[in-house]
Structure formats: C-alpha cells, structure tokens
Short mmCIF file of C-alpha atoms and ligand atoms in Angstrom, two decimals:
data_model
loop_
_atom_site.label_atom_id
_atom_site.label_comp_id
_atom_site.label_asym_id
_atom_site.label_seq_id
_atom_site.Cartn_x
_atom_site.Cartn_y
_atom_site.Cartn_z
CA MET A 1455 4.11 -39.34 -19.31
CA ALA A 1456 2.31 -37.00 -16.86
CA ARG A 1457 5.28 -34.77 -16.90
CA THR A 1458 4.95 -34.45 -20.81
CA SER A 1459 1.49 -33.38 -20.80
CA THR A 1460 2.01 -31.09 -18.07
CA PHE A 1461 4.60 -29.48 -20.01
CA SER A 1462 2.66 -29.18 -23.31
CA LEU A 1463 -0.15 -27.78 -21.57
CA LEU A 1464 2.08 -25.03 -19.90
CA PHE A 1465 3.54 -24.61 -23.43
CA GLY A 1466 0.15 -24.22 -24.93
CA GLY A 1467 -0.88 -21.83 -22.43
CA PHE A 1468 2.19 -19.59 -22.95
CA SER A 1469 1.54 -19.70 -26.78
CA VAL A 1470 -2.10 -18.65 -26.23
CA LEU A 1471 -0.98 -15.64 -24.04
CA ALA A 1472 1.46 -14.86 -26.76
CA ALA A 1473 4.25 -12.29 -25.46
CA ALA A 1474 3.57 -10.83 -22.10
CA ARG A 1475 5.70 -7.84 -20.96
CA ARG A 1476 8.43 -8.84 -18.39
CA CYS A 1477 9.31 -6.04 -16.32
CA GLN A 1478 11.98 -5.25 -13.69
CA ASN A 1479 12.49 -2.37 -11.36
CA LEU A 1480 15.92 -0.90 -11.24
CA THR A 1481 17.62 1.55 -9.10
CA VAL A 1482 20.15 3.44 -11.54
CA GLU A 1483 22.85 5.32 -9.92
CA VAL A 1484 24.05 8.37 -12.03
CA ASP A 1485 26.66 10.78 -11.71
CA ILE A 1486 25.68 13.93 -13.24
CA SER A 1487 26.35 17.72 -13.32
CA ALA A 1488 24.36 20.66 -14.89
CA ARG A 1489 24.58 24.31 -15.20
CA ASN A 1490 21.50 25.45 -13.11
CA GLY A 1491 20.06 28.79 -12.45
CA VAL A 1492 20.50 30.30 -8.98
CA PHE A 1493 17.29 32.12 -8.13
CA ASP A 1494 16.86 34.70 -5.23
CA ILE A 1495 13.47 33.14 -4.23
CA GLU A 1496 12.42 31.78 -0.62
CA THR A 1497 11.20 28.33 -0.60
CA PRO A 1498 7.36 28.48 -0.08
CA VAL A 1499 6.31 27.26 3.44
CA THR A 1500 2.58 27.90 3.45
CA ASP A 1501 -0.21 27.73 0.87
CA ILE A 1502 -0.32 31.37 0.79
CA ASP A 1503 3.54 31.48 -0.28
CA VAL A 1504 2.61 28.83 -2.98
CA THR A 1505 -0.42 30.65 -4.37
CA ASP A 1506 1.74 34.02 -4.39
CA PHE A 1507 4.49 31.97 -6.28
CA ILE A 1508 1.91 30.79 -8.90
CA PHE A 1509 0.26 34.22 -9.18
CA GLU A 1510 3.84 35.96 -10.02
CA MET A 1511 4.69 32.96 -12.35
CA GLY A 1512 1.33 33.21 -14.25
CA THR A 1513 1.23 37.04 -14.36
CA GLN A 1514 1.08 38.43 -18.14
CA GLY A 1515 3.78 40.51 -19.74
CA ARG A 1516 6.33 39.42 -17.00
CA ASN A 1517 8.93 36.69 -16.70
CA TYR A 1518 9.22 35.97 -12.88
CA SER A 1519 11.86 33.48 -13.74
CA ASP A 1520 14.07 35.78 -15.47
CA GLU A 1521 13.42 38.54 -12.81
CA HIS A 1522 14.86 36.32 -10.03
CA LEU A 1523 17.65 34.61 -11.79
CA THR A 1524 20.82 36.12 -10.18
CA GLY A 1525 23.35 33.84 -11.99
CA TYR A 1526 24.39 30.19 -12.70
CA THR A 1527 26.01 27.63 -10.89
CA THR A 1528 27.29 24.04 -11.62
CA VAL A 1529 25.31 21.49 -9.69
CA SER A 1530 27.06 18.06 -9.45
CA GLY A 1531 26.18 14.88 -7.70
CA THR A 1532 25.29 11.20 -7.56
CA TYR A 1533 21.69 10.29 -7.66
CA GLU A 1534 19.27 7.28 -7.60
CA LEU A 1535 16.88 7.09 -10.25
CA ALA A 1536 13.87 4.61 -9.85
CA ALA A 1537 13.21 2.95 -13.32
CA THR A 1538 11.45 0.00 -14.90
CA TYR A 1539 12.70 -1.82 -17.80
CA CYS A 1540 10.12 -4.14 -19.83
CA GLU A 1541 10.72 -6.43 -22.69
CA PRO A 1542 8.76 -9.19 -24.53
CA ASP A 1543 8.58 -12.67 -23.01
CA ASN A 1544 10.76 -14.07 -25.76
CA LYS A 1545 13.47 -11.68 -26.22
CA THR A 1546 15.23 -7.94 -25.85
CA SER A 1547 14.04 -5.87 -28.69
CA ASP A 1548 16.57 -4.19 -30.98
CA VAL A 1549 14.62 -0.94 -30.31
CA LEU A 1550 14.47 0.58 -26.84
CA GLN A 1551 11.92 3.30 -25.89
CA ILE A 1552 12.76 5.74 -23.11
CA MET A 1553 9.86 7.42 -21.86
CA SER A 1554 9.72 10.60 -19.61
CA HIS A 1555 6.49 11.45 -17.69
CA GLY A 1556 5.32 14.80 -17.14
CA VAL A 1557 4.20 16.88 -14.15
CA GLY A 1558 1.82 15.32 -11.97
CA PHE A 1559 2.87 11.77 -12.47
CA ASP A 1560 5.58 9.19 -11.93
CA ARG A 1561 6.87 6.52 -14.25
CA SER A 1562 3.62 4.44 -13.79
CA TYR A 1563 2.13 6.98 -16.30
CA TRP A 1564 3.20 4.65 -19.06
CA ASP A 1565 1.98 1.58 -17.58
CA TYR A 1566 -1.14 2.50 -15.79
CA PRO A 1567 -2.84 -0.25 -13.75
CA VAL A 1568 -6.29 1.27 -14.08
CA ASN A 1569 -9.07 -1.16 -15.74
CA ASN A 1570 -6.61 -4.13 -15.95
CA TRP A 1571 -3.98 -1.97 -17.77
CA ASN A 1572 -6.36 -1.10 -20.63
CA TYR A 1573 -4.75 2.39 -20.56
CA SER A 1574 -1.24 1.18 -20.59
CA TYR A 1575 1.00 2.28 -23.40
CA THR A 1576 3.86 -0.07 -22.42
CA LYS A 1577 1.52 -2.89 -22.73
CA VAL A 1578 0.69 -2.35 -26.38
CA ALA A 1579 4.32 -1.23 -27.26
CA VAL A 1580 5.88 -4.41 -25.80
CA ASP A 1581 3.22 -7.22 -26.20
CA ASP A 1582 1.77 -6.11 -29.59
CA TYR A 1583 4.66 -4.39 -31.16
CA GLY A 1584 7.74 -5.98 -29.65
CA TYR A 1585 9.49 -3.19 -28.18
CA SER A 1586 11.59 -2.95 -25.09
CA THR A 1587 10.87 0.01 -22.76
CA PHE A 1588 12.53 2.02 -20.05
CA THR A 1589 10.51 4.44 -17.86
CA TRP A 1590 12.00 6.37 -14.84
CA ASP A 1591 10.71 8.69 -12.16
CA ARG A 1592 12.09 12.20 -13.06
CA LEU A 1593 14.87 13.18 -10.66
CA GLY A 1594 13.46 14.57 -7.49
CA ILE A 1595 10.07 12.98 -7.61
CA ALA A 1596 8.46 9.67 -6.59
CA GLU A 1597 11.04 6.90 -5.84
CA SER A 1598 13.91 8.81 -7.50
CA SER A 1599 16.40 10.90 -5.27
CA ARG A 1600 14.79 14.05 -3.80
CA GLY A 1601 16.69 17.43 -3.52
CA GLU A 1602 16.77 20.89 -2.54
CA PRO A 1603 13.54 22.16 -4.48
CA ILE A 1604 14.65 25.76 -5.98
CA ASN A 1605 18.58 25.55 -7.07
CA GLU A 1606 19.01 21.71 -7.03
CA ILE A 1607 15.99 20.00 -8.65
CA GLN A 1608 15.79 21.97 -11.99
CA SER A 1609 15.04 20.87 -15.43
CA TRP A 1610 18.69 21.30 -16.38
CA LEU A 1611 19.87 18.68 -13.76
CA GLU A 1612 16.88 16.38 -14.92
CA LEU A 1613 17.88 16.80 -18.58
CA ALA A 1614 21.36 15.72 -17.41
CA ALA A 1615 20.05 12.69 -15.94
CA LEU A 1616 18.02 11.61 -18.91
CA GLU A 1617 21.07 12.31 -21.08
CA LYS A 1618 23.12 10.05 -18.76
CA LEU A 1619 20.63 7.34 -18.74
CA THR A 1620 20.46 7.16 -22.48
CA ASN A 1621 24.06 7.06 -22.74
CA MET A 1622 24.41 4.28 -20.13
CA LEU A 1623 21.68 2.37 -21.83
CA ARG A 1624 23.35 2.68 -25.21
CA ALA A 1625 26.59 1.55 -23.67
CA GLY A 1626 25.20 -1.41 -21.82
CA GLU A 1627 26.33 0.25 -18.50
CA VAL A 1628 22.96 0.09 -16.33
CA ASP A 1629 23.41 -2.50 -13.48
CA GLY A 1630 20.95 -5.46 -14.22
CA LEU A 1631 20.68 -4.66 -17.99
CA GLU A 1632 24.38 -5.08 -19.06
CA ASP A 1633 23.60 -7.80 -21.46
CA LYS A 1634 20.80 -5.89 -23.36
CA HIS A 1635 21.96 -4.10 -26.56
CA PHE A 1636 19.91 -1.76 -28.68
CA ARG A 1637 20.30 -0.88 -32.08
CA LYS A 1638 18.09 2.24 -31.86
CA ILE A 1639 16.81 4.30 -29.02
CA VAL A 1640 13.69 6.39 -29.30
CA HIS A 1641 12.39 9.05 -26.78
CA VAL A 1642 8.79 9.51 -25.89
CA GLY A 1643 7.70 12.14 -23.72
CA HIS A 1644 4.38 13.65 -22.14
CA SER A 1645 4.36 17.23 -21.48
CA PHE A 1646 7.26 18.26 -19.42
CA GLY A 1647 8.67 14.89 -20.45
CA SER A 1648 8.18 15.98 -24.13
CA ILE A 1649 9.93 19.29 -23.40
CA MET A 1650 12.74 17.36 -22.02
CA ALA A 1651 13.04 15.05 -25.00
CA TYR A 1652 13.04 18.21 -27.31
CA SER A 1653 15.58 19.91 -25.24
CA MET A 1654 17.95 17.18 -25.17
CA THR A 1655 17.76 16.49 -28.87
CA ALA A 1656 17.81 19.99 -29.90
CA SER A 1657 21.51 20.67 -29.35
CA ASN A 1658 22.40 16.80 -29.35
CA ARG A 1659 20.79 15.25 -32.44
CA CYS A 1660 22.68 11.92 -32.33
CA ILE A 1661 21.55 11.01 -28.77
CA SER A 1662 18.11 9.65 -30.31
CA ASP A 1663 17.04 7.80 -33.38
CA GLY A 1664 13.37 9.27 -33.05
CA ILE A 1665 11.36 11.59 -30.84
CA VAL A 1666 7.53 11.40 -30.13
CA LEU A 1667 6.28 14.35 -28.19
CA THR A 1668 2.82 13.77 -26.63
CA GLY A 1669 0.89 16.61 -24.80
CA PHE A 1670 3.09 19.10 -26.32
CA SER A 1671 3.17 22.10 -28.59
CA HIS A 1672 5.50 25.15 -29.24
CA MET A 1673 2.79 27.60 -28.02
CA GLY A 1674 4.02 28.85 -24.80
CA ALA A 1675 1.04 31.35 -24.19
CA TYR A 1676 -1.21 29.25 -22.35
CA MET A 1677 0.93 28.07 -19.61
CA PRO A 1678 -0.80 30.42 -17.15
CA TYR A 1679 -4.01 28.48 -17.72
CA PHE A 1680 -2.25 25.42 -16.42
CA LEU A 1681 -0.80 27.33 -13.39
CA PHE A 1682 -4.03 28.90 -12.37
CA ALA A 1683 -6.24 25.75 -12.98
CA GLY A 1684 -3.66 23.76 -11.01
CA THR A 1685 -4.96 25.14 -7.57
CA PHE A 1686 -1.25 24.50 -6.10
CA VAL A 1687 -0.67 23.74 -2.49
CA ARG A 1688 2.22 22.45 -0.43
CA ALA A 1689 2.43 18.75 -1.70
CA ASN A 1690 3.15 17.72 2.17
CA SER A 1691 0.03 19.29 3.25
CA LEU A 1692 -1.68 16.26 1.23
CA ALA A 1693 -1.67 12.81 2.94
CA PRO A 1694 -0.26 10.83 0.17
CA LEU A 1695 2.54 13.30 -0.48
CA ALA A 1696 3.28 14.07 3.21
CA ASP A 1697 7.06 12.69 2.95
CA TYR A 1698 8.09 15.60 0.53
CA GLY A 1699 9.89 18.59 1.81
CA ASP A 1700 8.72 22.16 1.49
CA GLY A 1701 9.10 23.62 -2.12
CA TYR A 1702 7.19 20.73 -3.82
CA ILE A 1703 3.83 21.64 -4.92
CA ALA A 1704 0.74 19.69 -5.95
CA PRO A 1705 -2.98 20.35 -6.75
CA ALA A 1706 -5.32 20.51 -3.76
CA VAL A 1707 -8.53 19.23 -5.52
CA VAL A 1708 -9.61 16.62 -8.09
CA SER A 1709 -11.06 19.54 -10.19
CA ALA A 1710 -7.62 20.81 -10.84
CA ALA A 1711 -6.57 17.58 -12.54
CA GLN A 1712 -9.78 17.48 -14.42
CA THR A 1713 -9.26 20.98 -15.78
CA ASN A 1714 -5.62 20.20 -16.87
CA LEU A 1715 -5.78 16.96 -17.92
CA PHE A 1716 -9.45 15.86 -18.96
CA ALA A 1717 -11.48 17.21 -21.96
CA PRO A 1718 -15.30 17.19 -21.51
CA GLY A 1719 -17.08 13.87 -22.27
CA MET A 1720 -13.83 12.15 -23.28
CA TYR A 1721 -13.03 10.14 -20.06
CA ASP A 1722 -14.29 7.63 -17.44
CA PRO A 1723 -14.61 9.77 -14.11
CA GLU A 1724 -13.30 6.89 -12.17
CA VAL A 1725 -9.88 7.33 -13.97
CA LEU A 1726 -9.96 11.09 -13.19
CA ASN A 1727 -10.26 10.13 -9.57
CA ILE A 1728 -7.51 7.68 -9.76
CA ALA A 1729 -5.24 10.18 -11.65
CA PHE A 1730 -5.60 12.82 -8.82
CA GLU A 1731 -5.21 10.10 -5.93
CA ARG A 1732 -2.06 8.87 -7.47
CA GLY A 1733 -0.81 12.47 -8.42
CA GLN A 1734 2.72 13.46 -7.79
CA PRO A 1735 4.14 16.90 -7.14
CA ALA A 1736 6.76 19.09 -8.92
CA ALA A 1737 9.50 21.26 -7.43
CA VAL A 1738 9.43 24.90 -7.54
CA GLY A 1739 12.75 25.01 -9.24
CA GLU A 1740 11.02 22.86 -12.14
CA PHE A 1741 8.48 25.55 -12.64
CA LEU A 1742 11.22 28.28 -12.79
CA THR A 1743 12.91 26.41 -15.56
CA LEU A 1744 10.14 24.55 -17.29
CA GLY A 1745 10.91 25.78 -20.85
CA MET A 1746 14.27 24.47 -21.03
CA ARG A 1747 15.40 24.74 -24.88
CA ALA A 1748 11.92 24.64 -26.10
CA GLY A 1749 12.39 28.27 -27.70
CA GLU A 1750 15.39 27.09 -29.70
CA PRO A 1751 15.39 25.50 -32.97
CA SER A 1752 16.20 21.89 -33.24
CA SER A 1753 18.71 20.29 -35.32
CA PHE A 1754 17.27 16.83 -34.86
CA ASN A 1755 17.16 14.99 -38.14
CA GLY A 1756 15.31 11.67 -37.13
CA PRO A 1757 11.56 10.96 -37.28
CA ALA A 1758 9.64 13.38 -35.00
CA LEU A 1759 6.05 13.08 -34.11
CA VAL A 1760 4.11 15.62 -32.11
CA ILE A 1761 0.63 14.31 -30.93
CA THR A 1762 -1.48 16.21 -28.63
CA GLY A 1763 -5.19 16.08 -27.84
CA ASP A 1764 -7.48 18.93 -29.66
CA ARG A 1765 -8.57 20.18 -26.35
CA ASP A 1766 -5.06 20.39 -24.54
CA LEU A 1767 -5.31 23.26 -22.07
CA PRO A 1768 -1.68 23.90 -21.23
CA PHE A 1769 -0.38 23.62 -24.66
CA CYS A 1770 -3.31 24.99 -26.92
CA GLY A 1771 -5.50 26.90 -24.48
CA GLY A 1772 -8.38 24.26 -25.07
CA ASP A 1773 -8.30 24.14 -28.95
CA CYS A 1774 -5.24 23.32 -30.87
CA SER A 1775 -7.22 23.53 -34.28
CA ALA A 1776 -7.75 27.23 -33.70
CA SER A 1777 -4.30 28.13 -34.76
CA GLY A 1778 -5.10 31.80 -35.65
CA ASP A 1779 -3.06 31.63 -38.78
CA SER A 1780 -4.33 30.23 -41.99
CA GLY A 1781 -1.07 28.73 -43.00
CA LEU A 1782 -1.24 26.50 -39.89
CA ASP A 1783 -3.62 23.41 -39.69
CA SER A 1784 -3.13 23.45 -35.97
CA LEU A 1785 -0.79 24.88 -33.17
CA LEU A 1786 1.12 21.46 -33.38
CA ASP A 1787 2.32 22.78 -36.89
CA LEU A 1788 4.43 25.46 -35.15
CA SER A 1789 6.73 22.87 -34.36
CA ALA A 1790 7.44 22.07 -37.98
CA GLU A 1791 9.58 25.27 -38.02
CA PHE A 1792 11.45 24.30 -34.74
CA LEU A 1793 11.92 20.75 -36.31
CA SER A 1794 12.91 21.72 -39.67
CA GLN A 1795 15.45 18.97 -40.24
CA ALA A 1796 13.37 16.18 -38.71
CA SER A 1797 12.62 13.61 -41.25
CA PRO A 1798 9.84 13.20 -41.33
CA PHE A 1799 7.95 15.62 -39.30
CA GLU A 1800 4.53 14.97 -38.49
CA ALA A 1801 1.77 16.70 -36.17
CA TYR A 1802 -1.28 14.78 -35.40
CA VAL A 1803 -4.17 16.31 -33.39
CA VAL A 1804 -6.26 13.74 -31.50
CA PRO A 1805 -9.99 14.80 -31.94
CA GLY A 1806 -11.81 15.69 -28.86
CA ALA A 1807 -8.92 14.66 -26.33
CA GLY A 1808 -7.46 16.57 -23.56
CA HIS A 1809 -3.77 17.01 -22.24
CA GLY A 1810 -3.95 13.67 -20.52
CA MET A 1811 -5.24 11.94 -23.80
CA GLY A 1812 -3.65 8.65 -22.83
CA PHE A 1813 -6.15 8.45 -19.99
CA GLU A 1814 -9.28 9.30 -21.84
CA TYR A 1815 -11.38 7.28 -24.50
CA SER A 1816 -8.76 8.15 -27.14
CA HIS A 1817 -5.96 6.04 -25.69
CA ALA A 1818 -6.18 3.33 -28.18
CA GLU A 1819 -5.91 5.95 -30.90
CA VAL A 1820 -2.94 7.66 -29.27
CA THR A 1821 -0.88 4.65 -28.59
CA GLY A 1822 -1.68 3.07 -31.90
CA LYS A 1823 -0.65 6.23 -33.78
CA ILE A 1824 2.69 6.51 -32.01
CA LEU A 1825 3.79 2.90 -32.40
CA ASP A 1826 2.56 3.07 -36.12
CA PHE A 1827 4.60 6.08 -36.67
CA LEU A 1828 7.71 4.40 -35.43
CA VAL A 1829 7.23 1.16 -37.52
CA GLN A 1830 6.55 3.24 -40.76
CA ASN A 1831 9.72 5.25 -40.23
CA GLY A 1832 12.44 2.62 -39.76
CA LEU A 1833 11.91 2.32 -36.12
CA ALA A 1834 10.06 -1.00 -35.83
CA ALA A 1835 11.24 -3.52 -33.28
CA HIS A 1836 12.95 -6.72 -34.23
C1 NAG B 1408 8.21 -16.85 -28.73
O1 NAG B 1408 8.47 -16.81 -30.14
C2 NAG B 1408 7.91 -17.77 -31.09
C3 NAG B 1408 8.56 -17.57 -32.37
O2 NAG B 1408 8.62 -16.41 -32.83
C4 NAG B 1408 6.33 -17.80 -30.97
O3 NAG B 1408 5.70 -18.62 -31.83
C5 NAG B 1408 5.76 -17.76 -29.74
O4 NAG B 1408 4.50 -17.58 -29.50
C6 NAG B 1408 6.57 -16.75 -28.75
N1 NAG B 1408 6.25 -17.32 -27.30
C7 NAG B 1408 6.01 -16.17 -26.46
C8 NAG B 1408 5.64 -16.79 -24.90
O5 NAG B 1408 5.85 -14.99 -26.69
C1 NAG B 1409 8.06 -1.90 -9.36
O1 NAG B 1409 7.71 -0.93 -8.64
C2 NAG B 1409 6.47 -0.52 -8.56
C3 NAG B 1409 6.58 0.92 -7.65
O2 NAG B 1409 7.16 0.77 -6.42
C4 NAG B 1409 5.56 -1.28 -8.17
O3 NAG B 1409 4.24 -0.91 -8.16
C5 NAG B 1409 5.70 -2.57 -9.04
O4 NAG B 1409 4.78 -3.61 -8.52
C6 NAG B 1409 7.00 -2.90 -9.32
N1 NAG B 1409 7.06 -4.03 -10.31
C7 NAG B 1409 7.94 -5.05 -10.36
C8 NAG B 1409 7.92 -5.95 -11.70
O5 NAG B 1409 8.56 -5.46 -9.33
C1 NAG B 1410 12.02 33.63 -18.97
O1 NAG B 1410 13.28 33.73 -18.86
C2 NAG B 1410 14.09 32.76 -18.79
C3 NAG B 1410 15.63 33.04 -18.31
O2 NAG B 1410 16.15 34.14 -18.97
C4 NAG B 1410 14.27 32.12 -20.25
O3 NAG B 1410 15.00 30.90 -20.41
C5 NAG B 1410 12.82 31.98 -20.74
O4 NAG B 1410 12.71 31.41 -22.02
C6 NAG B 1410 11.78 33.07 -20.44
N1 NAG B 1410 10.48 32.67 -20.60
C7 NAG B 1410 9.64 33.23 -21.54
C8 NAG B 1410 8.33 32.81 -21.50
O5 NAG B 1410 10.07 34.26 -22.20
C1 NAG B 1411 -10.60 -0.66 -22.86
O1 NAG B 1411 -10.64 0.59 -23.57
C2 NAG B 1411 -11.37 0.52 -24.92
C3 NAG B 1411 -11.38 1.79 -25.76
O2 NAG B 1411 -11.42 2.71 -24.83
C4 NAG B 1411 -12.84 0.24 -24.31
O3 NAG B 1411 -13.68 0.08 -25.56
C5 NAG B 1411 -12.85 -0.82 -23.48
O4 NAG B 1411 -14.13 -0.96 -22.83
C6 NAG B 1411 -11.94 -0.87 -22.25
N1 NAG B 1411 -11.98 -2.03 -21.38
C7 NAG B 1411 -12.09 -1.97 -20.27
C8 NAG B 1411 -11.96 -3.24 -19.52
O5 NAG B 1411 -11.95 -0.95 -19.53
#
C-alpha cells in the first residue's frame, strides 16, 4: 500500500516535470588526419610577441597567414575529444543536433549554467522540442586533447575531427552511444563553430541534413575589429588557463569579452563577468587558418539558417543592417549567394543583439527561432 502510493507520487512528480534532459559526458577517441598549413612563425612566448602577432594579423591590405605559409603537410593522430550527449528523459530522438562552439568558449556554451540554465540552448532543444544533442570541446581546447599550437592545432584538423565525429555518430560507433540511431543529423555552430559547419558542408553536402550558422556572416572585413578588441595575451599568464602551453592566447580583460560579444544595453552584467571568467583560449594556428572554406561557394542543399545579432562586431562591424547595398537587406544575405542550393535558405537578424546573442536578453528569441526553423523544414524531432 505504502509502496504503491510512493510509486504514484514519484510517477506524478515525473509527469509534472515533463521531460528533463538526461546528459552524459563522453571521451571520444578519434583517428584523424588533415592537410594542415606549415607556417614559419615562432610560437609567441611573451605578451609582446602575442600583441605583435595580432597586429600583423589585423593589418589592412595584407594576408599575414599567406605571407608565412611555406607549404602543406598531412597531420595524423589519435586524439581525445571531450563531449556531452543529451536526450529527453523518455527516449532518444530521431534527430541529433551536433553543436560546435566558437573562440572563447568550450562545449558548455550550449548549456550554460548561469541563472539556473536560463540561457541554455540545450535545455530548450531537448526538454521542449525533444531533440538529442551532442556538444564537443574543439580539438586543442578545454578538456579535449591539446597539441602544438601553430602547425598542429589548426582549423583543418578540427574540421577533420567534426567530420569524424559526425560519421561515427551516424554509424553508431561512439563508445557509450552504440545503441543510439539517428534518422537525421543537424549541425549548429556559433562563430568559428559556424565557419566549421559551413566549411564541412560546403564540399561534403551529404554529411549534414541541416545547418544553423549563428553569430556568422560571409563578411570578413571586420575580423580585425575582433582581433584588436580582444586584447589577447598568453593564456597561461591568466590563472584559470595556467595549464595551457605557449601559443594559446586569450583576452586579458573583461572589456575585451564585452566588446566582442555583448551589445550595448542587451545583457545582464553578471553574465558578462561569468563569460569572461569561464573563457577559453584559442591556438595561434586556429587564427592563422580561421577562414577555412568560408570564401568558397557551398553545394549544400538542405535547410540552412544564418542567425546573427544586428550589432555583431566580428561579422558585421557592429551593424548587420548597414549592408551598403540596396539589394541586400543585411550583411547576412551575402550568404544566400554562397548557399545558393540550400533549400530553404533563411537569414535572420536579431534586433539589438551582439555576437554572443545567446547570452543576451535575446536568448529566447534566438533559441526559439532556430528550433522553429528546424521544425518547419522537415527536421522536427520525433
Ligand atoms: C514520457 O512519455 C509519455 C508519453 O508520451 C508522457 O506522457 C510522459 O509525460 C513522459 N514522461 C517524461 C518523464 O518525460
Ligand atoms: C560533464 O563535465 C562537465 C565539465 O567537466 C561538468 O561540469 C558536468 O557536471 C559533467 N556532466 C555530467 C552529466 O557528468
Ligand atoms: C589569406 O591566405 C590564405 C592562405 O592562402 C587564404 O586561405 C585566405 O582566404 C586568405 N585570407 C584572406 C582574408 O584573403
Ligand atoms: C530568463 O530569461 C528571460 C528572458 O530573457 C527573463 O525574462 C527571465 O527573467 C530570466 N529568468 C532568470 C531566472 O534569470
């Protein structure tokens, strides 16, 4: 008797909570290889070296990467990627979202604990829309394998890692997730993670069923704003990042995160402070290869959404609506030409929001827009 009522109480409790995401951390071993660039650049070992590097990278009219590219080499290895898989309480979704974070973050970007997970994209995607999600720390960053920061940890190797992860997840080859089978796989990125998702699908359109590029545009001209606003120093000169080797760099002050991620009047200052305190570095090799295939047209023919804050600094110079072309509603529409086969293609400018729009008051609009776009375009979770 007592037992029965306890059972029904518990059961009732669960029903009221509805689906709560169930997450597990994984370490995924990947064998990958990539054609990396070889650069004749010394690893910066002082903050003066770091600033000189950023100065050279951001100088107008030049291409510092190209000037120091001496050739290409194949980098191969076995690496460990730290990842988190989540699914609704009741069941594995038939649609998996693979999410790749940008510079300055780790995989927790998608499931931020701030304000009781109020900013979490994963929480809404899993609990309210029923998706399964997979996030990973970029190769070289946070809890994933580190590496030599100039000629090894480059975008090309990270792209190979994302490709490998995707294929393993599709084939049920990830240890701990062998019993999960997904009908569709969607790729969502933020910033550098969006460049990665775009680059991966540009030449290999079958690898993804849908792409969502957040904090992204095809306008490269404002990248120096990001570099110079970043006040980069050696990551290991900052206490929370002391375990990184030389060649990893990170913003020295909270104002750098503010300028690059947050638009005036759009955020809780406490979230800014936390984003800075939890910030992760990037490797010099990533900066040297940041663009990947962003400049090449894509053959991707599935649904593609570009969603970016109107005040995005790195991708719009602080004003996406000022396209300088009466034929373009915003700089985001530049992507329509690159993604000419996407079906459909949609560009969505988030009013007032900055580059880190998921951490601003706009987060609900951003999350809702992305998930509704997927639902409306044949990628609803079942
Ligand atoms: C599980 O699924 C059933 C039927 O769809 C639903 O009524 C119930 O609320 C779900 N429970 C949880 C914990 O999500
Ligand atoms: C997964 O790892 C992260 C980072 O180490 C940790 O904060 C989190 O609590 C872990 N989650 C689970 C479900 O174990
Ligand atoms: C700089 O050169 C690299 C290597 O040749 C190339 O991939 C990249 O697109 C160039 N960047 C710009 C902004 O032109
Ligand atoms: C969660 O976010 C919404 C929308 O920005 C906001 O109205 C609400 O106050 C937030 N709740 C918490 C606990 O921060």
